[in-house]
CSV table of C-alpha atoms in Angstrom, one decimal:
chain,number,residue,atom,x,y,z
A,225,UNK,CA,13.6,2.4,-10.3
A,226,UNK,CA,11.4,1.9,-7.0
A,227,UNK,CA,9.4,-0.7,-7.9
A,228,UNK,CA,13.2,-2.9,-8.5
A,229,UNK,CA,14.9,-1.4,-6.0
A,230,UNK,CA,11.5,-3.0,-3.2
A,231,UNK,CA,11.9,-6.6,-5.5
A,232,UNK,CA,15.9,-6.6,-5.0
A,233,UNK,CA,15.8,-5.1,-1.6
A,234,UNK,CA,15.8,-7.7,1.6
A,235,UNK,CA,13.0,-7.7,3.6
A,236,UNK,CA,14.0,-4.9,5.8
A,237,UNK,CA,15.1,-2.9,2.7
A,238,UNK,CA,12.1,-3.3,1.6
A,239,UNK,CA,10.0,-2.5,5.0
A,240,UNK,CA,12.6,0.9,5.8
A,241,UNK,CA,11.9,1.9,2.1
A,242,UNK,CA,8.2,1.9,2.2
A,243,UNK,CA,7.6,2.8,5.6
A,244,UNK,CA,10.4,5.5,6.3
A,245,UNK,CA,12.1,6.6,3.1
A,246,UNK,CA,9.0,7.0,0.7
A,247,UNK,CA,7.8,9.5,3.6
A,248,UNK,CA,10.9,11.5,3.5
A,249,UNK,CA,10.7,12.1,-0.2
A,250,UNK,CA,6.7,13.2,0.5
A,251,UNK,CA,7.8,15.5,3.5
A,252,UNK,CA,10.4,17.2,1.1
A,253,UNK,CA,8.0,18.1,-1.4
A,254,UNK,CA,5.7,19.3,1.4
A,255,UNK,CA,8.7,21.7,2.7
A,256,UNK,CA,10.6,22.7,-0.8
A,257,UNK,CA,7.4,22.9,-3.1
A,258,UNK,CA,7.1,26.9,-3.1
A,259,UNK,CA,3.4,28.0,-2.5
A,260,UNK,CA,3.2,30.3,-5.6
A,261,UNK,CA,4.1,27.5,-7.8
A,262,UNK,CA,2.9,28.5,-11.6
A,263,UNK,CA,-0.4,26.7,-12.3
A,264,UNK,CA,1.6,25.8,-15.7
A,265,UNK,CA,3.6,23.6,-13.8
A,266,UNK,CA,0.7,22.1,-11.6
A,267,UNK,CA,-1.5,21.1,-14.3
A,268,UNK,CA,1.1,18.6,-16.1
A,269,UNK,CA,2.5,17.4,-12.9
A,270,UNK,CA,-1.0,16.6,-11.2
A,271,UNK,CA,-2.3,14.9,-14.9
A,272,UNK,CA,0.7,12.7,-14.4
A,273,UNK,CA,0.5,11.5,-10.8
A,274,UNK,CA,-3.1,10.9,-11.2
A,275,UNK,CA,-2.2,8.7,-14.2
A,276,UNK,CA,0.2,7.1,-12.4
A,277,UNK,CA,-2.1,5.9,-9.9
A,278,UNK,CA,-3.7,4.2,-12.5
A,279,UNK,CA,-1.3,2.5,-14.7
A,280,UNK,CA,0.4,1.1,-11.7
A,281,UNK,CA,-2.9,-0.1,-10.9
A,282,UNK,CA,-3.2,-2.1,-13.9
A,283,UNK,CA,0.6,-3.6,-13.9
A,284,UNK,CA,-0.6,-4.7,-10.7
A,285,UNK,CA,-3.4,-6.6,-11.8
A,286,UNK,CA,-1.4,-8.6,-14.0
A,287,UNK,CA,1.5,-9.1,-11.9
A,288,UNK,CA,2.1,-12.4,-10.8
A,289,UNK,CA,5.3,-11.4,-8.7
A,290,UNK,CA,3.7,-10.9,-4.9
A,291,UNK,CA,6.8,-8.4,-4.3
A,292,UNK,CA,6.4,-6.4,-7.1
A,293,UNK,CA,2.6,-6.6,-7.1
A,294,UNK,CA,3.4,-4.7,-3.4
A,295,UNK,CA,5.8,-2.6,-4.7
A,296,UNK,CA,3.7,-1.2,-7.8
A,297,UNK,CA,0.9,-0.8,-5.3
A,298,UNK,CA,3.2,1.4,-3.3
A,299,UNK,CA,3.9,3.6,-6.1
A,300,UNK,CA,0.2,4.1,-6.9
A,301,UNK,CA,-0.2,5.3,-3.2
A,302,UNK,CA,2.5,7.9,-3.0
A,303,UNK,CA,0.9,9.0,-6.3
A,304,UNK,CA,-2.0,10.5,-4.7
A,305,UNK,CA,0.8,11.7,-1.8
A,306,UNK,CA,2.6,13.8,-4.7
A,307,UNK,CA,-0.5,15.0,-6.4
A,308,UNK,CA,-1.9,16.6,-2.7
A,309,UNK,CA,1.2,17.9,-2.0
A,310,UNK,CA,1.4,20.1,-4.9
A,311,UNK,CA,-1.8,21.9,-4.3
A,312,UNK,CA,-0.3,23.5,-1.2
A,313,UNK,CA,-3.8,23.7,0.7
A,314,UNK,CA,-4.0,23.2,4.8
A,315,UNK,CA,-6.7,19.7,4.2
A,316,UNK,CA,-4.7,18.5,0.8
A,317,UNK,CA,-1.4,18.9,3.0
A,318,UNK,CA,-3.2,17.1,5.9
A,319,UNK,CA,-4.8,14.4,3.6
A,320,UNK,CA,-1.2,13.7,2.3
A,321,UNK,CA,0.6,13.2,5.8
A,322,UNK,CA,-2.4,10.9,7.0
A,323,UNK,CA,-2.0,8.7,3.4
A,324,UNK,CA,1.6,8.7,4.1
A,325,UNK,CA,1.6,7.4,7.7
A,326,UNK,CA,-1.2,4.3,7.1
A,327,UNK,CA,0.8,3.7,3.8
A,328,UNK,CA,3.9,3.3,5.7
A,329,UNK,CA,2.4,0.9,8.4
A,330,UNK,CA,0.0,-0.8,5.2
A,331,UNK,CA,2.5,-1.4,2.5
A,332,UNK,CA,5.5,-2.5,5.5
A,333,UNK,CA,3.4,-5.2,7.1
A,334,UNK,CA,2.3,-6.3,2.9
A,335,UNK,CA,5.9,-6.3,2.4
A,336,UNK,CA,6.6,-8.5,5.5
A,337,UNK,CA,3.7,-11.0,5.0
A,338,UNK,CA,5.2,-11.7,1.0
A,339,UNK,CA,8.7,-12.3,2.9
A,340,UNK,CA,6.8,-14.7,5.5
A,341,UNK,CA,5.7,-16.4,2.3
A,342,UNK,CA,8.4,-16.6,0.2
A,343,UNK,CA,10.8,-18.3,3.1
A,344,UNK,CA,8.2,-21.4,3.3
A,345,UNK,CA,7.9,-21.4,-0.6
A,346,UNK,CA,11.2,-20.1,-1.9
A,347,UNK,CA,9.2,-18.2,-4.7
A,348,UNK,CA,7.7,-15.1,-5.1
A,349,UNK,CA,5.0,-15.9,-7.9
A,350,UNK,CA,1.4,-16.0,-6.4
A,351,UNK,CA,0.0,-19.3,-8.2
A,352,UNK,CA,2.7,-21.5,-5.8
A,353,UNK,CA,1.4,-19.6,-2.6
A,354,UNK,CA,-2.1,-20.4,-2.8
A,355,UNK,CA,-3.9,-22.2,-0.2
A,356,UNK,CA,-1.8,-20.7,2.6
A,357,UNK,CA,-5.1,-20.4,4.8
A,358,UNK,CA,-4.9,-24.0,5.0
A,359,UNK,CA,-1.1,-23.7,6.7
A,360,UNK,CA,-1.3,-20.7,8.3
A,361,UNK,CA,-4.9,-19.9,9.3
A,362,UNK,CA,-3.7,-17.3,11.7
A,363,UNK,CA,-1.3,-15.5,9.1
A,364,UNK,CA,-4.7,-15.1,6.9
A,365,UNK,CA,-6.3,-12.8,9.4
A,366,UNK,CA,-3.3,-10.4,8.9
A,367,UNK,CA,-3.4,-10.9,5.7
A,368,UNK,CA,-7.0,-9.8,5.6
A,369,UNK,CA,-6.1,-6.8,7.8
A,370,UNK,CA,-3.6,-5.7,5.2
A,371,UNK,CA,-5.5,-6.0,2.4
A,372,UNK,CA,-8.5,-4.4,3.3
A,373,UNK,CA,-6.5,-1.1,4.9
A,374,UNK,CA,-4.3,-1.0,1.6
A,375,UNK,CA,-7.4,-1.1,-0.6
A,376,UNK,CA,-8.5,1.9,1.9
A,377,UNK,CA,-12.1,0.1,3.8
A,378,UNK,CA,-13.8,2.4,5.8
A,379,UNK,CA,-13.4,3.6,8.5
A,380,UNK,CA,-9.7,2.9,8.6
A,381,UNK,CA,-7.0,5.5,8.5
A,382,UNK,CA,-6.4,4.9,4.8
A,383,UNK,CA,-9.7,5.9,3.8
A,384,UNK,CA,-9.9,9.1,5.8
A,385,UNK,CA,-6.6,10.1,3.7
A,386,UNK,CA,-7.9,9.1,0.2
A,387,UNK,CA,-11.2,10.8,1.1
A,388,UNK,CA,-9.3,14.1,2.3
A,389,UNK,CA,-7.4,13.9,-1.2
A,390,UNK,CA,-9.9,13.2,-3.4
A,391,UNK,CA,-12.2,15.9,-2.2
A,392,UNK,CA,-9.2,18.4,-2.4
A,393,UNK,CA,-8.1,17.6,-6.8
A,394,UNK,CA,-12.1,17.5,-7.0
A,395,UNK,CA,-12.5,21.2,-5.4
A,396,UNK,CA,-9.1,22.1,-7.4
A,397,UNK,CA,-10.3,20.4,-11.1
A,398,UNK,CA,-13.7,18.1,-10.7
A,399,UNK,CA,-12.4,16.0,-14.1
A,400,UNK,CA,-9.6,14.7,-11.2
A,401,UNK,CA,-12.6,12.3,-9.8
A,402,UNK,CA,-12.5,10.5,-13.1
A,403,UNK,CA,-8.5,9.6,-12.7
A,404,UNK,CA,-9.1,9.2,-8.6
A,405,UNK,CA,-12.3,6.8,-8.6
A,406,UNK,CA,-10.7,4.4,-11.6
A,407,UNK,CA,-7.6,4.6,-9.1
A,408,UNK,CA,-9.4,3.6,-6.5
A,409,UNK,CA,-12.0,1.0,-7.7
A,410,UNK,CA,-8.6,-0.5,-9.3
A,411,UNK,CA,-6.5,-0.7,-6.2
A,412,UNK,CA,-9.9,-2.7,-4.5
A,413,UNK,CA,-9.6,-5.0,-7.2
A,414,UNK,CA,-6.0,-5.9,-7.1
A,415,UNK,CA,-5.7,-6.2,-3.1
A,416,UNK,CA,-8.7,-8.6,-3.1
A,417,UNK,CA,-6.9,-11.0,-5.9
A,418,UNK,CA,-3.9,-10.8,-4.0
A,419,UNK,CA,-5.7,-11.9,-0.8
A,420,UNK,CA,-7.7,-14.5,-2.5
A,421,UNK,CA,-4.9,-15.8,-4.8
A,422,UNK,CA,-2.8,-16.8,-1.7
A,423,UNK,CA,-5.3,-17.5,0.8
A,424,UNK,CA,-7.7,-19.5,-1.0
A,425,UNK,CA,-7.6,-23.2,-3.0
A,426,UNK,CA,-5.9,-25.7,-2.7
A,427,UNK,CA,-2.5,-26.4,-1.2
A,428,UNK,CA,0.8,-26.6,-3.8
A,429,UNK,CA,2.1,-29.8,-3.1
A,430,UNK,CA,5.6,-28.3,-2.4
A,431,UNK,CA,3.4,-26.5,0.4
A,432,UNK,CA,1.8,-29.0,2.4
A,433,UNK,CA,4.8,-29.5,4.9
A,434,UNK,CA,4.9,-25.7,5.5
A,435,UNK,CA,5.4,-24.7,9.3
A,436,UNK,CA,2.8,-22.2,10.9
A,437,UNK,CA,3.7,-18.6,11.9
A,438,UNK,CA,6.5,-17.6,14.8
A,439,UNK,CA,6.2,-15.4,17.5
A,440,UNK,CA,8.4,-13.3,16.6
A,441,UNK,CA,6.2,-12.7,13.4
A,442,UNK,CA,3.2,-12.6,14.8
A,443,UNK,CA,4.6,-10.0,17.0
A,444,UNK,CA,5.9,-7.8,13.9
A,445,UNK,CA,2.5,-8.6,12.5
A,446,UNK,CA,0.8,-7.1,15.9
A,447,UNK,CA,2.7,-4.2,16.0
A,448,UNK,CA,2.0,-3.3,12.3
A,449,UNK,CA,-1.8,-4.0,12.5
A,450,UNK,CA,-2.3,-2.2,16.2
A,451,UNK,CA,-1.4,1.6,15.2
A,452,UNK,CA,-3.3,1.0,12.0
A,453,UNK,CA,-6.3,0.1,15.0
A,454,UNK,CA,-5.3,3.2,17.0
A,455,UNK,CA,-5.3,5.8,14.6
A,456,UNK,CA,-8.0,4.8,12.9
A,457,UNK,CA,-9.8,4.9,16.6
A,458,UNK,CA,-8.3,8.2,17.1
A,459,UNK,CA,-7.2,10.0,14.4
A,460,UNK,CA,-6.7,13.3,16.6
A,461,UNK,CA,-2.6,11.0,17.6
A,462,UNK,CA,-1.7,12.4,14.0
A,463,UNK,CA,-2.3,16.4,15.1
């Protein structure tokens, strides 16, 4: 249901969702999940989040709806966030409350940039937004921004979470690193199309009259992309 209810959602439902609600649901498991939890319960669960990372992976790289390209992308995130989270370990914990925060600020300003778009376009499917550097060259660096934190480039914030993650399944069962680098070398793929598909070529011709970027987007934009800076500066605002 999440994936339709970001696609159906208005922009701020969309935003609120990803950035605040998604969070709640990880800081419930975090506080409800008992700590003696029976390892025949862990197993099945963990084998299906990890999974899930990467068949929404893949339905991403075949989407052609930018929303719900975003909005499977988010579900592959809070994947890894629900698979941490029932290890119950101090740096799994920690690793899940760091991927939950750069998620939140990462997938919001993804979700806001795809709104930006579709009001110039009146469409949501990726081949009629291409060339958009050409209209909104400032827009693009954002967009770069975005992308490369949702796809987790080092040294930024997302990273440091994926990392803390991924070293906590491999320490709990190493044949997670199989399910976590696929993951992973999957989300790179699909956040680099999804740049280049909008950014790059040549103008639609429905698109040629299309107005460059507000200040009051640029602004939303700005205050998105600066925490993502900050923490990622100094990751010690988090503890």
């Amino acid at each position: 249901w999440l994936p339709k209810a970001h696609v159906e959602a208005p922009i701020a439902g969309s935003m609120v969702l990803a950035a605040v609600l998604l969070k709640l649901g990880g800081y419930g498991i975090i506080r409800m999940t008992p700590t003696n939890i029976s390892t025949a319960l862990i197993y099945p669960m963990i084998a299906m989040a990890t999974w899930g990372v990467i068949m929404t992976g893949l339905t991403c790289l075949r989407k052609t709806d930018l929303k719900a390209l975003i909005a499977y992308s988010s579900v592959g995130h809070m994947g890894l966030v629900a698979s941490a989270t029932l290890i119950q370990t101090p740096w799994s914990t920690s690793g899940a409350v760091i991927l939950m925060i750069a998620h939140g600020l990462t997938s919001s300003m993804l979700f806001c940039l795809a709104n930006m778009l579709y009001e110039r376009t009146n469409t949501r499917m990726l081949i009629a937004m291409r060339g958009m550097h050409k209209a909104m060259p400032l827009m693009t660096s954002y967009w770069l921004i975005a992308s490369l934190t949702n796809l987790a480039l080092p040294p930024t914030i997302n990273l440091i979470g994926e990392i803390q993650i991924m070293a906590t399944l491999f320490n709990w069962s190493p044949l997670t690193i199989m399910m976590t680098a696929m993951g992973a070398t999957i989300t790179a793929t699909y956040s680099l199309q999804m740049f280049m598909t909008t950014q790059q070529g040549h103008l639609t011709k429905d698109s040629k009259e299309t107005y460059p970027a507000q200040t009051r987007e640029l602004l939303i934009m700005l205050l998105h992309a600066l925490p993502i800076l900050l923490l990622t500066l100094n990751l010690e605002l988090i503890y």
